[in-house]
Every structure is written in C-alpha cells, then in structure tokens.
Short mmCIF file of C-alpha atoms in Angstrom, two decimals:
data_model
loop_
_atom_site.label_atom_id
_atom_site.label_comp_id
_atom_site.label_asym_id
_atom_site.label_seq_id
_atom_site.Cartn_x
_atom_site.Cartn_y
_atom_site.Cartn_z
CA UNK S 1 41.04 33.16 -45.03
CA UNK S 2 42.32 35.11 -48.00
CA UNK S 3 41.14 38.64 -48.49
CA UNK S 4 37.86 38.95 -50.34
CA UNK S 5 37.74 40.95 -53.55
CA UNK S 6 35.56 44.04 -53.74
CA UNK S 7 34.02 43.50 -57.18
CA UNK S 8 30.66 41.73 -57.56
CA UNK S 9 30.52 38.66 -59.87
CA UNK S 10 28.53 39.06 -63.06
CA UNK S 11 24.84 38.31 -62.44
CA UNK S 12 24.72 36.38 -65.69
CA UNK S 13 27.39 33.93 -64.57
CA UNK S 14 25.74 30.74 -63.22
CA UNK S 15 26.83 29.79 -59.73
CA UNK S 16 27.62 26.26 -60.86
CA UNK S 17 30.27 27.60 -63.33
CA UNK S 18 32.25 29.55 -60.76
CA UNK S 19 35.87 28.42 -60.87
CA UNK S 20 38.64 28.70 -58.37
CA UNK S 21 39.89 31.89 -59.99
CA UNK S 22 36.41 33.45 -60.26
CA UNK S 23 35.84 36.45 -58.02
CA UNK S 24 33.33 35.26 -55.36
CA UNK S 25 31.97 37.83 -52.97
CA UNK S 26 30.70 37.02 -49.46
CA UNK S 27 29.15 40.07 -47.87
CA UNK S 28 29.56 40.60 -44.15
CA UNK S 29 26.12 40.48 -42.54
CA UNK S 30 24.94 43.66 -40.90
CA UNK S 31 23.43 41.90 -37.87
CA UNK S 32 24.65 38.69 -36.27
CA UNK S 33 22.96 37.05 -33.30
CA UNK S 34 25.05 33.92 -32.86
CA UNK S 35 27.91 32.13 -34.63
CA UNK S 36 27.14 29.50 -37.23
CA UNK S 37 29.03 26.25 -36.83
CA UNK S 38 30.44 24.90 -40.08
CA UNK S 39 33.63 23.55 -41.58
CA UNK S 40 34.80 26.06 -44.16
CA UNK S 41 37.21 25.25 -46.99
CA UNK S 42 39.18 28.22 -48.24
CA UNK S 43 38.46 28.50 -51.98
CA UNK S 44 41.41 30.82 -52.46
CA UNK S 45 44.27 28.53 -51.68
CA UNK S 46 44.01 28.32 -47.92
CA UNK S 47 44.10 24.96 -46.18
CA UNK S 48 41.84 25.50 -43.20
CA UNK S 49 39.44 22.59 -43.18
CA UNK S 50 39.61 22.56 -39.40
CA UNK S 51 38.84 26.25 -39.09
CA UNK S 52 35.48 27.71 -38.13
CA UNK S 53 34.10 30.50 -40.25
CA UNK S 54 31.95 32.93 -38.27
CA UNK S 55 29.28 35.09 -39.82
CA UNK S 56 31.16 38.08 -38.51
CA UNK S 57 33.66 37.46 -41.27
CA UNK S 58 36.38 36.09 -39.04
CA UNK S 59 38.12 32.73 -39.23
CA UNK S 60 39.06 31.09 -35.96
CA UNK S 61 40.91 27.80 -35.46
CA UNK S 62 38.64 25.11 -34.04
CA UNK S 63 41.12 24.44 -31.26
CA UNK S 64 40.73 28.01 -30.07
CA UNK S 65 36.98 27.70 -29.63
CA UNK S 66 34.77 25.60 -27.45
CA UNK S 67 34.40 21.91 -28.13
CA UNK S 68 31.62 20.98 -30.55
CA UNK S 69 29.28 19.94 -27.74
CA UNK S 70 29.81 23.12 -25.76
CA UNK S 71 29.43 25.22 -28.90
CA UNK S 72 26.13 23.53 -29.74
CA UNK S 73 24.97 24.09 -26.19
CA UNK S 74 25.82 27.77 -26.49
CA UNK S 75 23.90 28.04 -29.76
CA UNK S 76 20.90 26.22 -28.30
CA UNK S 77 20.95 28.48 -25.27
CA UNK S 78 20.86 31.53 -27.52
CA UNK S 79 18.08 30.21 -29.74
CA UNK S 80 15.72 28.88 -27.09
CA UNK S 81 12.59 30.91 -26.52
CA UNK S 82 11.24 28.98 -23.54
CA UNK S 83 11.73 30.40 -20.05
CA UNK S 84 10.43 28.95 -16.78
CA UNK S 85 10.35 30.96 -13.59
CA UNK S 86 9.21 29.92 -10.14
CA UNK S 87 7.53 31.89 -7.40
CA UNK S 88 8.09 31.11 -3.74
CA UNK S 89 4.96 28.95 -3.37
CA UNK S 90 6.29 25.65 -4.78
CA UNK S 91 9.88 25.95 -6.06
CA UNK S 92 10.53 22.19 -5.84
CA UNK S 93 7.78 21.44 -8.36
CA UNK S 94 9.09 24.13 -10.70
CA UNK S 95 12.57 22.63 -10.44
CA UNK S 96 11.22 19.17 -11.38
CA UNK S 97 9.43 20.65 -14.39
CA UNK S 98 12.61 22.38 -15.56
CA UNK S 99 14.68 19.21 -15.13
CA UNK S 100 12.19 17.22 -17.19
CA UNK S 101 12.44 19.78 -20.00
CA UNK S 102 16.23 19.92 -19.76
CA UNK S 103 16.23 23.60 -18.83
CA UNK S 104 17.43 25.68 -15.94
CA UNK S 105 15.00 27.72 -13.91
CA UNK S 106 15.06 31.38 -14.84
CA UNK S 107 16.80 33.74 -12.46
CA UNK S 108 14.35 35.90 -10.55
CA UNK S 109 14.58 37.98 -7.40
CA UNK S 110 11.55 37.98 -5.09
CA UNK S 111 11.55 39.63 -1.69
CA UNK S 112 9.24 41.24 0.85
CA UNK S 113 9.70 44.73 2.13
CA UNK S 114 9.40 45.49 5.83
CA UNK S 115 5.76 46.52 5.35
CA UNK S 116 4.92 43.26 3.55
CA UNK S 117 4.93 44.58 -0.03
CA UNK S 118 6.28 42.24 -2.71
CA UNK S 119 9.24 43.09 -4.96
CA UNK S 120 9.98 41.10 -8.14
CA UNK S 121 12.86 41.56 -10.58
CA UNK S 122 13.74 39.27 -13.49
CA UNK S 123 17.50 38.80 -13.58
CA UNK S 124 17.72 37.68 -17.18
CA UNK S 125 16.24 38.88 -20.46
CA UNK S 126 12.86 37.49 -21.54
CA UNK S 127 12.37 39.75 -24.56
CA UNK S 128 10.54 37.78 -27.25
CA UNK S 129 10.35 34.63 -25.09
CA UNK S 130 7.51 32.31 -24.09
CA UNK S 131 7.51 32.69 -20.31
CA UNK S 132 5.90 30.20 -17.93
CA UNK S 133 5.43 31.24 -14.29
CA UNK S 134 4.93 28.32 -11.89
CA UNK S 135 3.01 29.57 -8.87
CA UNK S 136 0.12 27.74 -7.15
CA UNK S 137 -2.15 30.01 -5.16
CA UNK S 138 -2.10 27.69 -2.15
CA UNK S 139 -2.05 28.88 1.49
CA UNK S 140 -1.24 31.63 2.19
CA UNK S 141 -3.52 32.21 -0.80
CA UNK S 142 -3.54 36.00 -0.79
CA UNK S 143 0.27 36.26 -0.53
CA UNK S 144 0.88 33.75 -3.33
CA UNK S 145 -1.80 35.27 -5.57
CA UNK S 146 -0.37 38.76 -5.23
CA UNK S 147 3.12 37.43 -5.90
CA UNK S 148 1.88 35.80 -9.10
CA UNK S 149 0.27 39.06 -10.26
CA UNK S 150 3.48 41.02 -9.65
CA UNK S 151 5.52 38.36 -11.50
CA UNK S 152 3.18 38.59 -14.49
CA UNK S 153 3.48 42.37 -14.51
CA UNK S 154 7.29 42.17 -14.38
CA UNK S 155 7.34 39.83 -17.39
CA UNK S 156 4.94 42.03 -19.34
CA UNK S 157 7.10 45.09 -18.74
CA UNK S 158 10.18 43.07 -19.78
CA UNK S 159 8.64 42.53 -23.26
CA UNK S 160 7.97 38.80 -22.98
CA UNK S 161 6.29 37.45 -26.11
CA UNK S 162 3.74 35.35 -24.20
CA UNK S 163 3.13 34.88 -20.48
CA UNK S 164 1.54 31.68 -19.18
CA UNK S 165 0.52 31.42 -15.53
CA UNK S 166 1.08 27.80 -14.49
CA UNK S 167 -1.24 27.38 -11.50
CA UNK S 168 -1.11 23.77 -10.26
CA UNK S 169 -3.59 24.65 -7.51
CA UNK S 170 -6.08 27.44 -8.20
CA UNK S 171 -7.09 29.11 -4.95
CA UNK S 172 -10.60 30.50 -4.55
CA UNK S 173 -11.81 27.84 -7.01
CA UNK S 174 -14.56 26.75 -4.61
CA UNK S 175 -16.10 30.24 -4.66
CA UNK S 176 -17.36 29.63 -8.20
CA UNK S 177 -21.07 30.41 -7.71
CA UNK S 178 -23.54 32.04 -5.37
CA UNK S 179 -25.14 29.58 -2.98
CA UNK S 180 -27.11 32.29 -1.18
CA UNK S 181 -27.80 35.98 -1.52
CA UNK S 182 -25.22 38.74 -1.29
CA UNK S 183 -22.22 36.43 -1.79
CA UNK S 184 -19.21 37.15 -3.96
CA UNK S 185 -17.95 34.90 -6.77
CA UNK S 186 -14.28 35.15 -5.89
CA UNK S 187 -13.16 32.68 -8.59
CA UNK S 188 -14.30 35.12 -11.28
CA UNK S 189 -12.61 38.02 -9.49
CA UNK S 190 -9.28 36.15 -9.33
CA UNK S 191 -9.60 35.21 -13.01
CA UNK S 192 -10.08 38.88 -13.87
CA UNK S 193 -7.04 39.88 -11.81
CA UNK S 194 -4.81 37.34 -13.58
CA UNK S 195 -6.09 38.42 -16.99
CA UNK S 196 -5.77 42.15 -16.38
CA UNK S 197 -2.25 41.79 -14.94
CA UNK S 198 -1.06 40.70 -18.39
CA UNK S 199 -1.23 36.88 -18.59
CA UNK S 200 -1.85 35.49 -22.07
CA UNK S 201 -2.74 31.95 -21.00
CA UNK S 202 -3.42 29.91 -17.88
CA UNK S 203 -2.35 26.32 -17.24
CA UNK S 204 -4.31 24.80 -14.34
CA UNK S 205 -4.52 21.33 -12.85
CA UNK S 206 -7.79 19.76 -11.64
CA UNK S 207 -9.97 22.81 -11.20
CA UNK S 208 -12.70 22.37 -8.60
CA UNK S 209 -15.31 22.81 -11.31
CA UNK S 210 -14.86 22.78 -15.05
CA UNK S 211 -16.94 25.90 -15.58
CA UNK S 212 -14.23 27.93 -13.86
CA UNK S 213 -12.40 27.92 -17.20
CA UNK S 214 -15.16 30.17 -18.54
CA UNK S 215 -14.29 32.85 -16.00
CA UNK S 216 -11.09 33.62 -17.91
CA UNK S 217 -11.09 35.80 -21.01
CA UNK S 218 -7.85 34.14 -22.12
CA UNK S 219 -7.12 30.51 -23.15
CA UNK S 220 -7.03 27.98 -20.32
CA UNK S 221 -5.25 24.62 -20.57
CA UNK S 222 -6.84 22.29 -18.04
CA UNK S 223 -4.93 19.10 -17.17
CA UNK S 224 -5.97 16.32 -14.83
CA UNK S 225 -3.94 14.52 -12.20
CA UNK S 226 -5.89 11.29 -12.72
CA UNK S 227 -3.31 9.56 -14.96
CA UNK S 228 -0.60 9.90 -12.29
CA UNK S 229 -2.83 8.37 -9.59
CA UNK S 230 -4.19 5.69 -11.91
CA UNK S 231 -0.69 4.52 -12.84
CA UNK S 232 0.18 4.23 -9.16
CA UNK S 233 -2.96 2.25 -8.31
CA UNK S 234 -2.35 -0.07 -11.26
CA UNK S 235 1.09 -0.85 -9.86
CA UNK S 236 -0.44 -2.08 -6.60
CA UNK S 237 -1.99 -5.08 -8.33
CA UNK S 238 -5.44 -4.84 -6.75
CA UNK S 239 -7.93 -7.19 -8.44
CA UNK S 240 -10.46 -5.32 -10.54
CA UNK S 241 -13.23 -7.51 -9.10
CA UNK S 242 -12.50 -6.14 -5.62
CA UNK S 243 -12.53 -2.46 -6.55
CA UNK S 244 -15.26 0.11 -6.07
CA UNK S 245 -14.77 3.84 -6.70
CA UNK S 246 -16.53 6.10 -4.22
CA UNK S 247 -17.46 9.76 -4.65
CA UNK S 248 -17.41 11.53 -1.26
CA UNK S 249 -20.28 13.80 -2.34
CA UNK S 250 -22.86 14.14 -5.07
CA UNK S 251 -20.96 17.00 -6.71
CA UNK S 252 -17.99 14.74 -7.45
CA UNK S 253 -19.94 11.98 -9.20
CA UNK S 254 -18.75 12.95 -12.70
CA UNK S 255 -15.12 12.94 -11.54
CA UNK S 256 -15.51 9.57 -9.80
CA UNK S 257 -17.32 8.05 -12.78
CA UNK S 258 -14.50 9.06 -15.16
CA UNK S 259 -11.97 7.65 -12.68
CA UNK S 260 -13.88 4.35 -12.37
CA UNK S 261 -14.12 3.97 -16.14
CA UNK S 262 -10.33 4.16 -16.46
CA UNK S 263 -9.86 1.83 -13.49
CA UNK S 264 -11.07 -1.34 -15.25
CA UNK S 265 -14.61 0.10 -15.39
CA UNK S 266 -15.02 -0.41 -11.64
CA UNK S 267 -18.46 -0.01 -10.01
CA UNK S 268 -19.41 3.32 -8.46
CA UNK S 269 -20.72 4.27 -5.02
CA UNK S 270 -21.79 7.71 -3.75
CA UNK S 271 -21.72 9.19 -0.27
CA UNK S 272 -24.68 11.49 0.29
CA UNK S 273 -23.83 14.33 2.65
CA UNK S 274 -25.52 17.42 3.97
CA UNK S 275 -23.35 20.44 4.73
CA UNK S 276 -24.49 22.69 7.58
CA UNK S 277 -21.68 25.23 7.29
CA UNK S 278 -18.31 25.96 5.70
CA UNK S 279 -15.79 23.17 6.40
CA UNK S 280 -18.51 21.21 8.25
CA UNK S 281 -19.95 18.06 6.66
CA UNK S 282 -22.37 15.40 7.85
CA UNK S 283 -22.66 12.00 6.16
CA UNK S 284 -26.24 10.89 5.68
CA UNK S 285 -26.35 7.83 3.43
CA UNK S 286 -24.41 5.56 1.08
CA UNK S 287 -25.61 4.80 -2.45
CA UNK S 288 -24.03 1.58 -3.76
CA UNK S 289 -22.48 -1.63 -2.45
CA UNK S 290 -19.02 -1.68 -0.86
CA UNK S 291 -19.23 -4.82 1.29
CA UNK S 292 -15.97 -6.81 1.07
CA UNK S 293 -14.57 -4.36 -1.48
CA UNK S 294 -11.50 -2.15 -1.68
CA UNK S 295 -12.99 1.35 -1.76
CA UNK S 296 -11.14 4.09 -3.65
CA UNK S 297 -12.39 7.53 -2.57
CA UNK S 298 -11.69 10.16 -5.23
CA UNK S 299 -11.83 13.93 -4.79
CA UNK S 300 -10.10 16.96 -6.27
CA UNK S 301 -8.86 18.28 -2.91
CA UNK S 302 -8.69 17.54 0.80
CA UNK S 303 -8.97 20.60 3.03
CA UNK S 304 -9.93 19.80 6.63
CA UNK S 305 -10.64 16.15 5.65
CA UNK S 306 -14.06 16.29 7.32
CA UNK S 307 -15.96 15.07 4.26
CA UNK S 308 -13.61 12.26 3.30
CA UNK S 309 -12.98 10.99 6.85
CA UNK S 310 -16.70 10.78 7.67
CA UNK S 311 -17.22 9.06 4.34
CA UNK S 312 -14.49 6.55 5.15
CA UNK S 313 -16.08 5.81 8.52
CA UNK S 314 -19.37 5.12 6.75
CA UNK S 315 -17.66 2.81 4.25
CA UNK S 316 -16.15 0.76 7.07
CA UNK S 317 -19.58 0.53 8.69
CA UNK S 318 -20.98 -0.77 5.39
CA UNK S 319 -18.35 -3.54 5.25
CA UNK S 320 -15.56 -2.13 3.07
CA UNK S 321 -12.37 -4.17 3.44
CA UNK S 322 -9.93 -1.32 2.79
CA UNK S 323 -10.35 2.38 2.05
CA UNK S 324 -7.94 4.45 -0.06
CA UNK S 325 -8.17 8.22 -0.39
CA UNK S 326 -7.00 9.75 -3.68
CA UNK S 327 -6.83 13.48 -4.28
CA UNK S 328 -4.86 15.91 -6.42
CA UNK S 329 -4.62 18.88 -4.06
CA UNK S 330 -3.58 18.37 -0.45
CA UNK S 331 -4.58 21.62 1.25
CA UNK S 332 -4.48 19.91 4.67
CA UNK S 333 -5.88 22.63 6.89
CA UNK S 334 -6.06 21.64 10.59
CA UNK S 335 -7.25 19.14 11.77
CA UNK S 336 -6.77 17.25 8.49
CA UNK S 337 -3.61 15.38 9.53
CA UNK S 338 -5.11 13.93 12.71
CA UNK S 339 -8.21 12.81 10.81
CA UNK S 340 -6.29 11.20 7.94
CA UNK S 341 -3.80 9.41 10.20
CA UNK S 342 -6.45 8.02 12.56
CA UNK S 343 -6.47 4.59 10.93
CA UNK S 344 -9.52 4.99 8.67
CA UNK S 345 -7.41 4.84 5.50
CA UNK S 346 -5.14 2.13 4.21
CA UNK S 347 -3.34 4.80 2.21
CA UNK S 348 -3.78 8.48 1.38
CA UNK S 349 -2.53 9.26 -2.14
CA UNK S 350 -1.91 12.89 -3.10
CA UNK S 351 0.16 14.86 -5.63
CA UNK S 352 2.69 17.65 -5.17
CA UNK S 353 0.63 20.51 -6.62
CA UNK S 354 0.82 22.00 -3.11
CA UNK S 355 4.07 21.75 -1.12
CA UNK S 356 3.81 19.69 2.05
CA UNK S 357 5.73 20.60 5.18
CA UNK S 358 7.61 17.87 7.02
CA UNK S 359 5.33 17.94 10.05
CA UNK S 360 2.36 17.06 7.83
CA UNK S 361 3.77 13.70 6.73
CA UNK S 362 2.32 10.53 8.26
CA UNK S 363 2.90 6.81 7.58
CA UNK S 364 -0.12 6.27 5.32
CA UNK S 365 0.72 9.21 3.05
CA UNK S 366 2.01 8.77 -0.53
CA UNK S 367 3.00 11.81 -2.60
CA UNK S 368 3.11 11.52 -6.40
CA UNK S 369 4.61 14.09 -8.75
CA UNK S 370 2.72 15.86 -11.53
CA UNK S 371 5.90 17.54 -12.83
CA UNK S 372 6.11 15.36 -15.96
CA UNK S 373 2.45 16.00 -16.74
CA UNK S 374 2.83 19.77 -16.45
CA UNK S 375 6.14 19.74 -18.32
CA UNK S 376 4.62 17.87 -21.27
CA UNK S 377 1.78 20.39 -21.37
CA UNK S 378 4.20 23.33 -21.20
CA UNK S 379 6.20 21.94 -24.11
CA UNK S 380 3.06 21.45 -26.21
CA UNK S 381 1.90 24.99 -25.51
CA UNK S 382 5.35 26.33 -26.42
CA UNK S 383 5.60 24.11 -29.52
CA UNK S 384 1.98 24.71 -30.62
CA UNK S 385 1.08 21.02 -30.30
CA UNK S 386 -2.00 19.37 -28.84
CA UNK S 387 -2.22 16.60 -26.27
CA UNK S 388 -3.61 14.10 -28.78
CA UNK S 389 -0.20 12.79 -29.84
CA UNK S 390 0.64 9.31 -28.58
CA UNK S 391 1.86 8.30 -26.07
CA UNK S 392 0.50 11.37 -24.29
CA UNK S 393 -3.13 11.24 -25.45
CA UNK S 394 -4.09 9.70 -22.11
CA UNK S 395 -2.55 12.46 -20.00
CA UNK S 396 -5.76 14.42 -19.83
CA UNK S 397 -4.44 17.45 -21.72
CA UNK S 398 -7.33 19.35 -23.32
#
C-alpha cells in the first residue's frame, strides 16, 4: 500500500467529498489483539484487491496467509471467552460436553504427590474468560471434592472472569438435614467450601433435595435428567394404559409425580419403607395398583440398591408385569450390581453423571448421556440466556 501522508485532513471537509487525491489519514492503532479480515482497495493507485490489510498497518498478500476458513478459525479462537476444563472424576463426560459445544477441552495438569496432596496447573491462559470446571464429587468423594476446590483456586488466581463449578453429581447431598441430635449437615459445609474457594456459580444435576440450592451463597443452576430418560422411554413404545410410575419411598413422591405427569399422565404408586439404619431399608407396604402394569421406578440415585430392589420385589408380588428402574446417578456401591442384575428388573436405566467401570456393566443396564443437557445449560449461562427458549424449554433448566 502506498505510503500514508502525515498531514490530517481538514475537519470541515465532509467524508463523502473525499477524492482520490485528497489526503486521507489512517492512524496505526496503539493496541491490536487480532487481525481484521477484509479486502482492501488501495485508494492511492495500488491494485491489491486480493491483499489483506492488517490493523498493524501492514499489507500482506492473501496467498501468503492462511485460507479464509483457517483465518476465521484463528480469529474465533482468539475471541472466544468460554473455557471448559475437566477434573479426573469424569473426563469422558467433559469431552462429550466440549464436542457438543464445538470446543476443545482446556489444557490442565493434575497430579498427586507421593503424600497424596493434589497439584493443579492450568496450561493455558484463562484471563477474562468464563471458565467451567466439570467435576462430579462421586466416589472417592473426598478426593474429587478436594480436587475441585484446588481447580477453582487455580482459576481464581489465574484471573478468570467467572468460575462455574459443573457438578453433575453432588456428593454429600443426602446429608442435607439433621435427623437426630449432634449430627452434621455436610451438604451445607461442602457448599461453603465451594463458595469460599472462589466459585461464582454452581451447575448441578438432580440434587437429592431442592432445598440444597439454598445452602449456596452463589447462584445455582439446577437441571434435571428427566428429559433424557423420558425420551428414551418414549422410544420403547410402551402403551400409556399399561404404565404406572412408582416412587420407591415417600420422600420421592414429588419427583415421581412430575415424572408421571410428563409420561402421558401415568398413574402413581408409592412404596412405603421404614429405614432402620444407613444403607438399610425395609419395605412395608405398597400404596396404589400395579397389577398387570409396567412399573417404572424413579429415583434420583441408586447407591447400594437396597431400597429399589426390595421395592421391585414387592411390585412383582403385587402383580406387576415388568419393572424398570430409572435413576440419574448410579453410585453403585457394593452389593448394588448383584442386586440389580438378579432378574428383578426388565431394564435399569441410568445416566453418565458418574463414570461406570467396566466390571459394573450387566445385561439389563442402559446408560444415557446428559452431555447435551449440560452443554446447553453451559452455553446459556455463558451467553446470558435462560432455558425458556424453544426447543429447550422442556430440558428442565431453571
């Protein structure tokens, strides 16, 4: 491009009346973050319609630069402010979320020292970025929780604009109240730890109880895994007249009722149980009619499978034709696998909020992915949108 003249044009001269011979000044910007793609025509006699004019003041032939697609990709990479990092708890889910959003997982180094301490280092800049850390606090809960806290601290010290803890499974959620004297409320303690470590927001999936959101002093986005399971059940073509939704305990009635309403407004049954100790359940009675029906048992998690397996045995005794178990979180503490694969269930439907080891698979097990659900929520948080926009208003995003 021809040399630019030093004199400023007269302020009184309208821009529209500038002629080819008029002295036009383009000042070199003092700070440039990325090149601007445009086709520049030299107004001073040059013939460089295929050249690219950079804001640095240089003119470079288009053939010498990247192709248009690669150049746009480079610009988009520089302008994006969304970063997703994964802990070691569930990297496959984090990878699915990133693929759905068309991003690459952020580079992060996580290791354990010989004494068991956790070391975290971000290997790319997050300054001014919206950072999302995908880390369920599943077993081993204490290890994964501490890793999440250290990741949050690393992002805070790296000057991230916002830090969102994406917790598909929130450990300690069942310790949300005192059932007897001198007990701790660990769910509130964990919420305080996450808040004080520097998180600005929490994204959780199917909390054990809705009031757990109130334990956080920061915004909480609560999404539900129901739409994923409902879509799968709808694809099975079970007649709505044959369905009955069953709550395995009285505490899950609200969850089961909401599930039944979306499942062709199916009737509801309740298993009444009395718990004599932690992880020990005893079925006492069945409220509702399941004779000749396909029973869909709905719960937020399966731990040792004592509650749901005893409930399934009762349903078979009461004449249920088939029993399906549907849950979001598959904790699967021993002896859950032997109970679930004993033949009581036609199918056990779970999601991938918690990673499942190969030895825990059995023929009746079906694993559905919540990656798209979480990815849509992440994008709406990043883009300051709500979940009320069709076609995602039914995803259960608050």
